[in-house]
Amino acid sequence: MCGIAGIVSFDPDARVDEARLTKMRDVLAHRGPDGSGNWLEGPVGLAHRRLAIIDVAGGQQPMSNEDGRIWGVFNGEIYNHAELRPGLEARGHHYKTRTDTETILHLFEEYGDRAVEQLHGMFAVALWDRAERRLWLARDRLGIKPLYYACTDRELLFASEIKAILAAGVKGVFNDTVLPEYLATRFVSGEETFFRGIRKLLPGHTLSWSAREGFTRRRYWQIPEPAAGPARSFDAEARDLRDRLRGAVRRHLMSDVPLGLFLSGGIDSTALAGIAAEMVGEPLQTFSVGFAEAEANELPYARLAAGRIGAVHREVVVSAAEYFAKLPELIWQEDEPIAFTSSVPLYFVSRLARDHVKVVLTGEGADELFLGYNRYRVAHWNAWLGRPYWALAPKSVRGAVRRAVAGCPRRIRRYAERTFLSLDPGERALFYENFAVFPERLQLGLFARPDIGGGRDPYATALECYQEASGSDLDRMTRADLQTYLHELLMKQDQMSMAASIESRVPFLDDQIIEHVAALPARLKLRGWKTKAVLREAVRDYVPAEILNRKKMGFPVPIGRWLRGPFRPVLDEFVLGDRALGRGLFDSDAVRGLAEDHRAGRAEHGDRLWLLINLEIWHRVVLEGEAPGAVMSAALDPAGDGSRVFVPRELGLNSGASDPPRATVGRA
């Protein structure tokens, strides 16, 4: 895991300014505290920050092939690099290190752009071919590793994080056209970012540039379609999946440094812990995070899982004061407003882990692959219930249902829409609208001016992914989520772990697992009311029954409760304050109405207010350059003298934990 950056001038006679390149590199120091390097030659410069995982002594970057024709920088891990090496050596390639970076260089020598198709792992790669004077960028299949780029009239810049591109002097200008999607889905899918002119290289894509050919983009991988023909029995598929998961975990244990696992107390991470514990030669190190509030604390289940495998288990309990105090810095780390409230505790558990290990495994990706979210279950049953109505008279029924429920309470209206209206092929967006944070109907009265957001459809990217897929509605939904929602979850995972300088790995998104599971029919994943059915059966021997059969919690954060209580000043400053309302993005009355309804308990707007808080802090820290440490003090200590700093005792650090049997528990 590392940080990469680079500059390529379109003028062949230009020379890259090394001081500027170094500035890009060193703003990424948290991604690579173990070393740094630059390589410059005329109009091109490559930079690297290193977190040493494989071949600690010999893996410095930028790195070249044998004759120095190809220079490259790389972020990630290639899990099949050792398997590729003998074949490359047989074809005459000579290695100087044991690194996966060198395998990428030799593979590119041998196969050119198609080399990427042989790489299995997580990666963002930049290679410069000196003979062809050509830059080549590549990103892994699902976007586990980030890669951003920007073009000016003079040059192309790229980096692992947006802040490095800004450090090169690119002006950060707010791209307000993304607001409708951000407010509806929490994030921005597709190529765009919150910055005009700064884009993401999409997962499964390469991008190249040369003076002779200009820009060339290629999509080298797509999510497999559901397999045709009859599937094997449920039990046979579960046994096969168990074997494949064991192989994936074994591959992800590749490391020359200490390794551990984030344990949430859910099925996914507990299964990985059970499998990994069988493969390591000493007790597995596990790490968990929670809150003092009972409704937001899964630590007892994490302790149960740790005790089951005899892990050395450590945990941290995050207080509301710590949570809010750290938020501005973490928004700076992520470069864009933080989508999910769970990002902040993820940073705290990453910080806990970094004192003991350098690599962690996580359970990310299983819910999207195996239909683990409740919305899949709702969609499945709604389709079953609504099908007879559509067979009779779709248009008339739709109109009749809408008229019938128009005066009903909101919950009844939403259920009726989910059940009877979301099946219309022309209204697929209702599926997303029903689960939006700010549905389009709320956005209509939220914006201060009709031109804000550019009239963009907030679900356009998701619907495009849905339409290009085949199979059942569930097959299409999961493919859309794998290309939109999952990307933001992976961004959260990468940015928060790298903020603490540790590498996170996601065995459920192993290339071989993805290729297999994506092709399985949805009926093996969702059986009746049971989500992740085939996964549950596959890992039954690794997961205690109390965890296997419990209701899914996700990663709850009591943000709504905090904003009603002693942390109301956060709301006053970043949503209702003069600076926030003065930006002219949102209608003041609409925003005040949201806040007052939430405070009075008339509605639960915690998630909506979270998005508005994040957006305002992002403006101050990222666009306006305010010091992160000073931003939150405007709300929690406005006088600047410590007279009003909110640290409620009942939300203090490490409260209420007890040791589980058979697990060694440490507390941060």
XYZ file of C-alpha atoms in Angstrom:
668
model
C 0.000 0.000 0.000
C 1.497 3.273 -1.058
C 0.864 6.675 -2.570
C 1.700 7.535 -6.150
C 1.768 10.804 -8.095
C 3.078 12.153 -11.365
C 3.224 14.931 -13.930
C 3.531 14.612 -17.713
C 3.932 17.783 -19.743
C 2.449 17.862 -23.239
C 5.496 19.859 -24.359
C 8.361 17.413 -25.097
C 10.935 20.130 -24.398
C 9.535 21.005 -20.980
C 11.118 19.931 -17.702
C 9.082 18.893 -14.676
C 9.796 20.977 -11.590
C 11.093 18.514 -8.980
C 10.080 20.721 -6.066
C 6.496 20.676 -7.323
C 6.559 16.900 -7.779
C 7.991 16.446 -4.289
C 5.198 18.570 -2.872
C 2.661 16.237 -4.506
C 4.491 13.230 -3.113
C 4.893 14.418 0.429
C 1.291 15.488 0.961
C 0.716 11.710 0.683
C 3.208 10.881 3.449
C 0.507 9.135 5.510
C 0.142 6.591 2.698
C 3.820 5.707 2.812
C 5.836 6.569 5.912
C 8.567 3.995 5.135
C 10.209 5.744 2.210
C 9.889 8.060 -0.765
C 11.335 8.555 -4.207
C 11.195 10.600 -7.408
C 12.177 9.896 -10.993
C 12.314 12.741 -13.501
C 13.287 12.924 -17.136
C 12.433 16.039 -19.094
C 8.648 16.368 -19.383
C 7.789 13.482 -17.070
C 8.080 12.964 -13.332
C 6.954 10.020 -11.189
C 6.771 10.090 -7.376
C 6.138 7.473 -4.718
C 5.546 7.137 -0.963
C 6.112 3.629 0.368
C 4.431 1.508 3.010
C 6.730 -1.520 2.922
C 4.827 -4.836 2.919
C 6.653 -7.158 0.478
C 10.457 -7.238 0.151
C 10.845 -4.549 2.788
C 14.519 -3.964 2.007
C 14.422 -4.048 -1.792
C 11.130 -2.581 -3.010
C 11.910 1.112 -3.406
C 10.030 3.002 -6.102
C 9.948 4.489 -8.714
C 11.316 1.303 -10.255
C 12.506 0.405 -13.753
C 12.848 -2.750 -15.809
C 16.280 -4.212 -16.682
C 17.222 -1.785 -19.445
C 15.546 1.280 -17.947
C 13.045 1.621 -20.778
C 9.991 1.420 -18.509
C 9.678 3.291 -15.233
C 6.726 2.882 -12.920
C 5.039 3.547 -9.608
C 2.479 1.230 -8.066
C 0.017 1.215 -5.163
C -1.553 -2.028 -3.955
C -0.844 -5.743 -3.901
C -0.692 -8.289 -6.738
C -1.593 -11.614 -5.153
C -0.525 -13.755 -8.109
C 2.837 -12.057 -8.730
C 4.806 -15.098 -7.525
C 2.869 -17.323 -9.938
C 3.611 -14.993 -12.857
C 7.321 -14.712 -12.121
C 8.579 -18.127 -13.367
C 6.958 -17.644 -16.755
C 8.466 -14.190 -17.129
C 11.903 -15.433 -16.107
C 11.608 -18.254 -18.640
C 11.027 -15.591 -21.311
C 14.304 -13.891 -20.387
C 13.283 -11.289 -17.823
C 15.706 -10.713 -14.941
C 14.503 -9.758 -11.456
C 16.386 -7.580 -8.990
C 13.775 -7.801 -6.174
C 11.002 -10.029 -4.815
C 8.354 -7.371 -5.354
C 5.077 -7.445 -7.233
C 6.038 -4.036 -8.638
C 8.791 -5.608 -10.704
C 6.433 -8.274 -12.013
C 4.160 -5.513 -13.340
C 7.092 -3.915 -15.185
C 8.181 -7.169 -16.825
C 4.621 -8.119 -17.655
C 4.123 -4.786 -19.397
C 7.358 -5.321 -21.336
C 6.043 -8.638 -22.548
C 2.352 -7.956 -23.167
C 1.901 -4.201 -23.329
C -1.528 -2.861 -22.378
C -2.964 -6.366 -22.054
C -0.650 -7.051 -19.108
C -3.322 -5.685 -16.799
C -5.608 -8.599 -17.610
C -3.175 -11.001 -15.924
C -2.931 -9.045 -12.681
C -5.041 -10.290 -9.776
C -5.219 -8.037 -6.770
C -5.780 -4.413 -5.853
C -3.784 -1.832 -7.735
C -3.308 1.618 -9.176
C -0.371 1.683 -11.603
C 1.420 4.371 -13.605
C 4.088 3.387 -16.159
C 6.167 5.577 -18.456
C 7.538 3.991 -21.637
C 10.629 6.041 -22.516
C 10.912 4.658 -26.049
C 7.283 5.369 -26.932
C 7.107 8.464 -24.710
C 3.807 7.160 -23.436
C 2.113 7.208 -20.024
C -0.097 4.274 -19.061
C -2.443 4.284 -16.047
C -4.426 1.287 -14.806
C -6.829 0.614 -11.936
C -7.984 -2.715 -10.494
C -11.245 -4.358 -11.473
C -13.473 -3.068 -8.666
C -11.655 0.085 -7.611
C -10.127 -1.089 -4.345
C -7.236 1.326 -4.937
C -7.959 4.937 -5.966
C -6.479 6.884 -8.852
C -7.344 10.482 -9.808
C -6.201 12.614 -12.711
C -6.555 16.117 -14.120
C -5.653 17.712 -17.434
C -4.724 21.328 -17.973
C -3.830 22.875 -21.315
C -0.170 22.092 -20.538
C -0.021 18.792 -18.668
C -1.568 15.670 -17.205
C -1.376 15.114 -13.449
C -2.331 11.967 -11.523
C -2.244 10.829 -7.897
C -3.660 8.430 -5.330
C -5.520 11.293 -3.663
C -6.983 14.568 -4.886
C -4.948 16.586 -2.382
C -1.760 15.743 -4.287
C -3.175 17.209 -7.496
C -4.190 20.337 -5.566
C -0.679 20.493 -4.091
C 0.681 20.756 -7.648
C -1.151 24.061 -8.028
C -4.396 22.908 -9.645
C -7.112 25.204 -8.304
C -9.867 23.456 -6.352
C -13.210 24.662 -7.704
C -16.481 23.253 -6.370
C -18.330 21.140 -8.916
C -21.874 21.851 -7.741
C -23.413 19.673 -10.456
C -22.720 16.649 -8.223
C -24.950 17.955 -5.401
C -28.157 16.110 -6.433
C -26.372 12.757 -6.435
C -24.477 13.467 -3.214
C -27.663 14.427 -1.379
C -29.586 11.432 -2.693
C -26.990 8.656 -2.462
C -24.310 10.184 -0.147
C -21.580 9.951 -2.797
C -20.644 10.702 -6.401
C -20.444 7.707 -8.725
C -18.831 7.650 -12.133
C -15.809 9.706 -13.150
C -16.672 13.069 -11.620
C -15.574 14.377 -8.230
C -16.446 17.399 -6.098
C -13.755 19.302 -8.027
C -14.199 20.641 -11.522
C -11.671 19.075 -13.864
C -10.442 16.379 -11.444
C -11.678 12.935 -12.371
C -11.403 9.328 -11.215
C -9.995 6.624 -13.429
C -12.882 4.168 -13.358
C -12.327 0.650 -11.996
C -11.506 -1.934 -14.639
C -10.128 0.760 -16.963
C -6.798 1.925 -18.344
C -5.913 5.380 -19.618
C -2.884 6.186 -21.766
C -1.418 9.316 -23.323
C 1.272 9.975 -25.882
C 1.914 12.895 -28.191
C 1.433 10.600 -31.171
C -1.819 8.909 -30.113
C -3.333 11.389 -27.669
C -5.599 9.916 -24.990
C -6.830 6.333 -25.169
C -9.208 4.823 -22.641
C -9.950 1.105 -22.465
C -12.317 -0.944 -20.314
C -10.493 -4.227 -19.784
C -12.939 -5.960 -17.418
C -16.655 -6.142 -16.715
C -18.612 -7.910 -13.993
C -19.554 -11.360 -15.309
C -23.150 -11.940 -16.286
C -25.271 -14.615 -14.540
C -24.383 -18.065 -15.824
C -26.768 -19.690 -18.275
C -28.127 -23.166 -17.683
C -29.004 -25.036 -14.484
C -26.984 -24.349 -11.367
C -25.616 -26.970 -9.020
C -27.459 -27.756 -5.833
C -27.432 -25.248 -2.999
C -25.282 -27.504 -0.820
C -22.795 -28.113 -3.613
C -22.470 -24.405 -4.281
C -21.948 -23.722 -0.572
C -19.156 -26.323 -0.355
C -17.487 -24.905 -3.444
C -17.768 -21.358 -2.101
C -16.165 -22.411 1.190
C -13.140 -23.764 -0.693
C -12.887 -20.616 -2.796
C -13.050 -18.380 0.276
C -10.267 -20.342 1.903
C -8.144 -19.806 -1.187
C -8.924 -16.088 -1.226
C -8.014 -15.652 2.435
C -4.764 -17.566 1.927
C -3.815 -15.259 -0.948
C -4.634 -12.166 1.108
C -2.408 -13.324 3.974
C 0.660 -12.709 1.754
C 2.864 -10.357 3.793
C 6.375 -9.857 5.136
C 5.051 -7.756 8.042
C 2.559 -8.342 10.913
C -1.046 -8.822 9.833
C -4.418 -8.691 11.623
C -8.163 -8.403 11.007
C -10.950 -5.891 11.639
C -13.689 -7.715 13.502
C -17.154 -6.152 13.483
C -19.133 -8.967 15.057
C -21.022 -9.625 11.819
C -21.029 -12.701 9.618
C -18.501 -11.502 7.053
C -15.572 -10.506 9.243
C -16.230 -13.369 11.672
C -16.016 -15.869 8.809
C -12.748 -14.366 7.585
C -11.339 -14.489 11.111
C -12.239 -18.162 11.468
C -10.644 -19.071 8.149
C -7.535 -16.963 8.728
C -7.029 -18.350 12.243
C -6.539 -21.826 10.747
C -3.809 -20.553 8.429
C -1.577 -18.424 10.649
C 1.013 -19.920 12.942
C 0.104 -17.854 16.004
C -3.037 -16.297 17.521
C -4.680 -13.924 15.069
C -4.714 -10.257 16.090
C -8.194 -8.728 15.805
C -9.423 -5.157 16.286
C -12.885 -3.704 16.899
C -14.515 -0.326 17.477
C -17.761 0.682 19.137
C -19.683 3.409 20.921
C -20.989 3.660 24.460
C -24.610 3.671 23.255
C -26.094 0.178 23.358
C -27.939 0.594 20.067
C -24.643 1.374 18.322
C -22.378 -1.185 19.959
C -21.541 -4.561 18.428
C -18.487 -5.147 20.605
C -19.999 -8.094 22.541
C -20.389 -10.003 19.268
C -16.857 -9.121 18.200
C -15.559 -10.430 21.525
C -17.565 -13.607 21.052
C -16.016 -14.130 17.620
C -12.518 -13.403 18.934
C -12.976 -15.779 21.824
C -14.126 -18.541 19.482
C -10.765 -18.543 17.652
C -8.520 -17.605 20.598
C -7.544 -14.270 19.058
C -5.515 -11.523 20.656
C -8.314 -8.981 20.579
C -8.164 -5.219 21.080
C -10.929 -2.665 20.901
C -11.594 1.044 21.166
C -14.765 2.839 22.245
C -15.159 6.227 20.571
C -16.868 9.088 22.364
C -18.984 11.687 20.595
C -16.415 14.338 21.520
C -13.611 12.371 19.887
C -15.812 11.676 16.892
C -16.609 15.314 16.144
C -13.134 16.571 17.032
C -11.579 14.272 14.428
C -14.161 14.861 11.691
C -12.548 17.909 9.972
C -9.171 16.169 9.696
C -10.772 13.056 8.224
C -12.688 15.119 5.672
C -9.308 16.558 4.667
C -7.969 13.015 4.407
C -10.841 11.938 2.168
C -10.683 15.118 0.017
C -14.464 15.085 -0.430
C -17.349 15.174 2.051
C -17.481 11.915 3.997
C -20.387 9.836 2.807
C -20.836 7.423 5.682
C -20.906 8.120 9.411
C -19.026 4.831 9.892
C -15.899 6.288 8.247
C -14.885 8.014 11.466
C -14.875 4.916 13.717
C -13.066 3.087 10.904
C -10.231 5.566 11.300
C -10.119 5.017 15.075
C -9.870 1.243 14.762
C -7.221 1.692 12.052
C -5.234 3.909 14.416
C -5.557 1.237 17.106
C -4.350 -1.483 14.739
C -1.321 0.417 13.429
C 0.486 0.022 16.755
C 0.405 -3.757 16.354
C 0.166 -4.693 12.667
C 0.772 -3.187 9.247
C -1.895 -5.056 7.263
C -5.527 -5.869 8.111
C -8.189 -7.971 6.416
C -11.756 -6.625 6.309
C -15.157 -8.014 5.311
C -16.015 -5.287 2.771
C -17.895 -6.325 -0.356
C -19.840 -9.354 0.858
C -23.172 -7.528 1.145
C -23.050 -6.347 -2.462
C -21.945 -9.727 -3.780
C -24.332 -11.905 -1.776
C -27.406 -9.634 -1.593
C -26.936 -8.833 2.073
C -28.780 -5.513 2.292
C -32.408 -5.252 3.338
C -33.209 -3.253 0.193
C -32.585 -6.361 -1.906
C -35.011 -8.303 0.225
C -37.601 -5.530 -0.011
C -37.183 -5.298 -3.781
C -37.532 -9.069 -4.177
C -40.766 -9.268 -2.199
C -42.163 -6.127 -3.758
C -41.615 -7.641 -7.178
C -43.392 -10.827 -6.134
C -46.318 -8.931 -4.609
C -46.634 -6.421 -7.400
C -46.363 -8.717 -10.406
C -50.087 -9.584 -10.605
C -50.995 -5.905 -10.645
C -48.667 -5.148 -13.542
C -50.003 -8.126 -15.474
C -53.502 -6.615 -15.234
C -53.205 -2.899 -15.859
C -49.893 -1.251 -14.993
C -50.780 2.358 -15.802
C -54.213 2.399 -14.234
C -53.032 0.552 -11.144
C -50.126 2.929 -10.701
C -52.401 5.928 -10.843
C -54.984 4.332 -8.579
C -52.425 3.411 -5.933
C -50.948 6.894 -5.927
C -54.366 8.487 -5.519
C -55.366 6.011 -2.810
C -52.327 6.617 -0.624
C -51.892 10.348 -1.302
C -53.314 11.331 2.083
C -51.813 8.463 4.078
C -48.890 8.712 6.512
C -45.453 8.816 4.866
C -44.533 5.247 5.854
C -47.637 3.828 4.192
C -47.053 5.888 1.045
C -43.467 4.675 0.783
C -44.468 1.043 1.272
C -47.150 1.334 -1.378
C -44.660 2.835 -3.803
C -42.107 0.118 -3.084
C -44.676 -2.619 -3.481
C -46.728 -1.501 -6.450
C -44.859 1.214 -8.294
C -41.189 0.223 -8.444
C -41.778 -2.495 -11.026
C -42.617 -0.210 -13.914
C -39.677 -0.465 -16.347
C -39.973 3.270 -16.897
C -39.694 4.000 -13.170
C -36.642 2.033 -12.028
C -35.437 5.196 -10.303
C -38.143 4.693 -7.675
C -36.035 1.877 -6.236
C -33.246 4.366 -5.565
C -35.627 7.185 -4.663
C -37.206 5.128 -1.890
C -33.835 4.597 -0.213
C -32.377 8.057 -0.875
C -31.209 10.325 1.938
C -32.683 13.377 0.195
C -35.168 12.033 -2.374
C -35.781 14.234 -5.381
C -39.066 15.463 -3.933
C -37.189 16.878 -0.922
C -34.433 18.319 -3.073
C -36.978 20.411 -4.989
C -37.510 22.657 -1.985
C -33.974 22.442 -0.644
C -31.891 24.287 -3.227
C -31.765 28.059 -3.019
C -31.851 28.417 -6.818
C -33.206 26.172 -9.574
C -29.872 26.172 -11.446
C -27.921 24.557 -8.585
C -27.075 20.987 -9.488
C -27.657 21.589 -13.173
C -30.894 19.612 -13.152
C -28.924 16.366 -13.042
C -30.633 13.018 -12.450
C -29.082 11.787 -9.173
C -29.507 8.150 -10.180
C -28.241 8.394 -13.763
C -25.047 6.381 -13.245
C -26.765 3.667 -11.213
C -29.545 3.353 -13.777
C -27.015 3.145 -16.603
C -25.249 0.287 -14.798
C -28.616 -1.352 -14.159
C -29.630 -1.148 -17.809
C -26.363 -2.556 -19.177
C -26.656 -5.672 -17.004
C -28.777 -8.714 -17.763
C -30.670 -11.201 -15.633
C -33.274 -10.621 -12.947
C -33.944 -7.335 -11.165
C -31.827 -8.591 -8.266
C -28.950 -9.482 -10.589
C -29.108 -6.004 -12.079
C -29.352 -4.276 -8.706
C -26.295 -6.012 -7.319
C -24.287 -5.215 -10.455
C -25.277 -1.568 -10.233
C -24.261 -1.452 -6.565
C -20.923 -3.139 -7.306
C -20.192 -0.295 -9.729
C -21.505 2.607 -7.640
C -22.226 2.083 -3.940
C -19.315 -0.307 -3.420
C -16.879 2.173 -4.953
C -17.602 4.658 -2.179
C -17.307 1.983 0.513
C -13.915 1.014 -0.870
C -12.878 4.660 -0.949
C -13.842 4.942 2.715
C -11.871 1.789 3.513
C -8.783 2.975 1.657
C -8.714 6.574 2.866
C -9.426 5.890 6.528
C -6.935 3.025 6.827
C -4.271 4.948 4.914
C -4.857 7.974 7.146
C -3.528 5.709 9.892
C -0.773 4.307 7.616
C -1.971 0.722 7.464
C -2.968 -1.441 4.512
C -6.478 -2.907 4.351
C -7.316 -5.931 2.202
C -10.709 -7.258 1.107
C -10.719 -11.048 0.528
C -14.404 -11.104 -0.497
C -13.400 -8.995 -3.500
C -10.683 -11.387 -4.601
C -10.831 -11.568 -8.393
C -11.562 -15.291 -8.382
C -14.378 -14.863 -5.865
C -15.918 -12.044 -7.894
C -15.771 -13.998 -11.150
C -17.522 -16.943 -9.522
C -20.090 -15.317 -7.247
C -21.243 -12.680 -9.741
C -22.247 -15.504 -12.078
C -24.319 -17.329 -9.442
C -28.094 -16.931 -9.754
C -29.724 -14.575 -7.277
C -31.903 -17.356 -5.844
C -28.810 -18.883 -4.193
C -28.046 -15.602 -2.436
C -31.551 -14.582 -1.369
C -33.763 -17.503 -0.309
C -37.144 -16.447 0.945
C -36.452 -13.866 3.642
C -32.834 -14.964 4.218
C -30.070 -12.771 2.794
C -26.594 -14.067 1.889
C -27.994 -17.606 2.004
C -25.209 -19.467 0.191
C -22.544 -17.532 2.125
C -24.206 -18.330 5.455
C -24.167 -22.015 4.601
C -20.579 -21.899 3.347
C -19.213 -20.344 6.567
C -21.525 -22.047 9.050
C -18.620 -23.894 10.699
C -16.677 -20.664 11.222
C -19.385 -18.408 12.656
C -21.032 -18.829 16.093
C -24.797 -19.352 15.860
C -25.429 -16.179 17.875
C -23.771 -14.190 15.066
C -24.955 -16.285 12.129
C -28.617 -15.865 13.035
C -28.734 -12.352 14.457
C -30.268 -9.338 12.757
C -27.914 -7.290 10.617
C -26.859 -3.991 12.220
C -24.445 -2.646 9.628
C -22.232 -0.099 11.388
C -24.647 2.107 13.332
C -23.512 5.529 14.505
C -25.879 7.478 16.813
C -25.411 10.723 14.916
C -29.077 11.749 15.225
C -29.038 11.310 18.988
C -25.823 13.299 19.342
C -27.188 16.222 17.319
C -30.277 16.392 19.560
C -28.146 16.373 22.695
C -25.054 18.242 23.838
C -23.633 18.380 20.304
C -26.399 20.583 18.961
C -23.794 23.367 18.532
C -22.332 21.326 15.658
C -25.676 21.733 13.907
C -25.874 25.416 14.811
C -22.461 26.143 13.319
C -22.275 23.993 10.193
C -25.916 23.868 9.075
C -27.644 26.924 10.548
C -24.683 29.276 10.910
C -24.233 32.421 8.858
C -21.310 30.992 6.891
C -23.208 27.828 5.965
C -26.431 29.558 4.947
C -24.500 32.380 3.335
C -23.109 30.108 0.637
C -26.436 30.361 -1.139
C -26.704 26.661 -1.898
C -29.745 25.832 0.206
C -32.993 27.540 1.084
C -32.632 28.860 4.636
C -36.212 28.081 5.656
C -35.979 24.516 4.358
C -32.745 23.873 6.239
C -34.066 25.409 9.453
C -37.186 23.292 9.156
C -35.111 20.105 8.910
C -33.055 21.050 11.948
C -36.032 22.057 14.079
C -38.042 18.941 13.219
C -35.050 16.813 14.162
C -34.368 18.625 17.429
C -38.024 18.427 18.448
C -38.166 14.710 17.691
C -40.859 15.172 15.057
C -38.640 13.461 12.485
C -35.333 11.615 12.257
C -33.092 13.672 9.982
C -29.727 12.568 11.359
C -28.442 11.261 8.019
C -29.601 14.370 6.148
C -28.028 16.751 8.618
C -24.831 14.692 8.521
C -24.505 15.353 4.780
C -25.026 19.096 5.244
C -22.515 19.236 8.117
C -19.923 17.416 6.022
C -20.433 19.658 3.031
C -19.874 22.811 5.083
C -16.783 21.458 6.854
C -15.414 20.358 3.456
C -15.812 23.889 2.107
C -13.877 25.306 5.034
C -11.069 22.751 5.250
C -10.480 21.767 1.630
C -11.584 24.715 -0.492
C -10.854 27.553 1.929
C -7.774 26.039 3.570
C -8.806 26.343 7.217
C -6.771 24.263 9.655
C -8.823 21.150 10.510
C -8.085 21.534 14.200
C -9.590 25.006 14.265
C -12.765 24.211 12.355
C -14.607 22.181 14.989
C -13.586 24.552 17.769
C -15.834 27.130 16.094
C -18.731 24.963 17.211
C -17.473 23.302 20.386
C -15.376 26.158 21.781
C -16.563 29.363 20.074
C -14.932 31.661 22.627
C -11.574 29.993 22.063
C -10.903 29.765 25.795
C -12.035 26.215 26.540
C -15.168 27.450 28.268
C -17.517 25.339 26.174
C -15.960 22.058 25.153
C -18.435 19.215 25.132
C -17.035 15.961 26.497
C -19.979 14.214 28.178
C -18.859 11.650 30.732
C -21.391 9.109 29.602
C -19.760 9.167 26.165
C -16.220 8.800 27.458
C -13.543 6.513 26.066
C -13.645 2.767 26.706
C -16.711 2.601 28.895
C -18.565 -0.570 29.694
C -16.305 -3.208 28.117
C -15.846 -6.645 29.615
C -13.389 -9.379 28.734
C -14.672 -12.370 26.747
C -13.614 -15.918 27.529
C -10.670 -17.316 25.545
C -9.738 -13.941 24.063
C -6.998 -11.602 25.132
C -8.565 -8.149 25.099
C -6.677 -4.890 25.108
C -8.185 -1.426 25.202
C -6.822 1.662 23.553
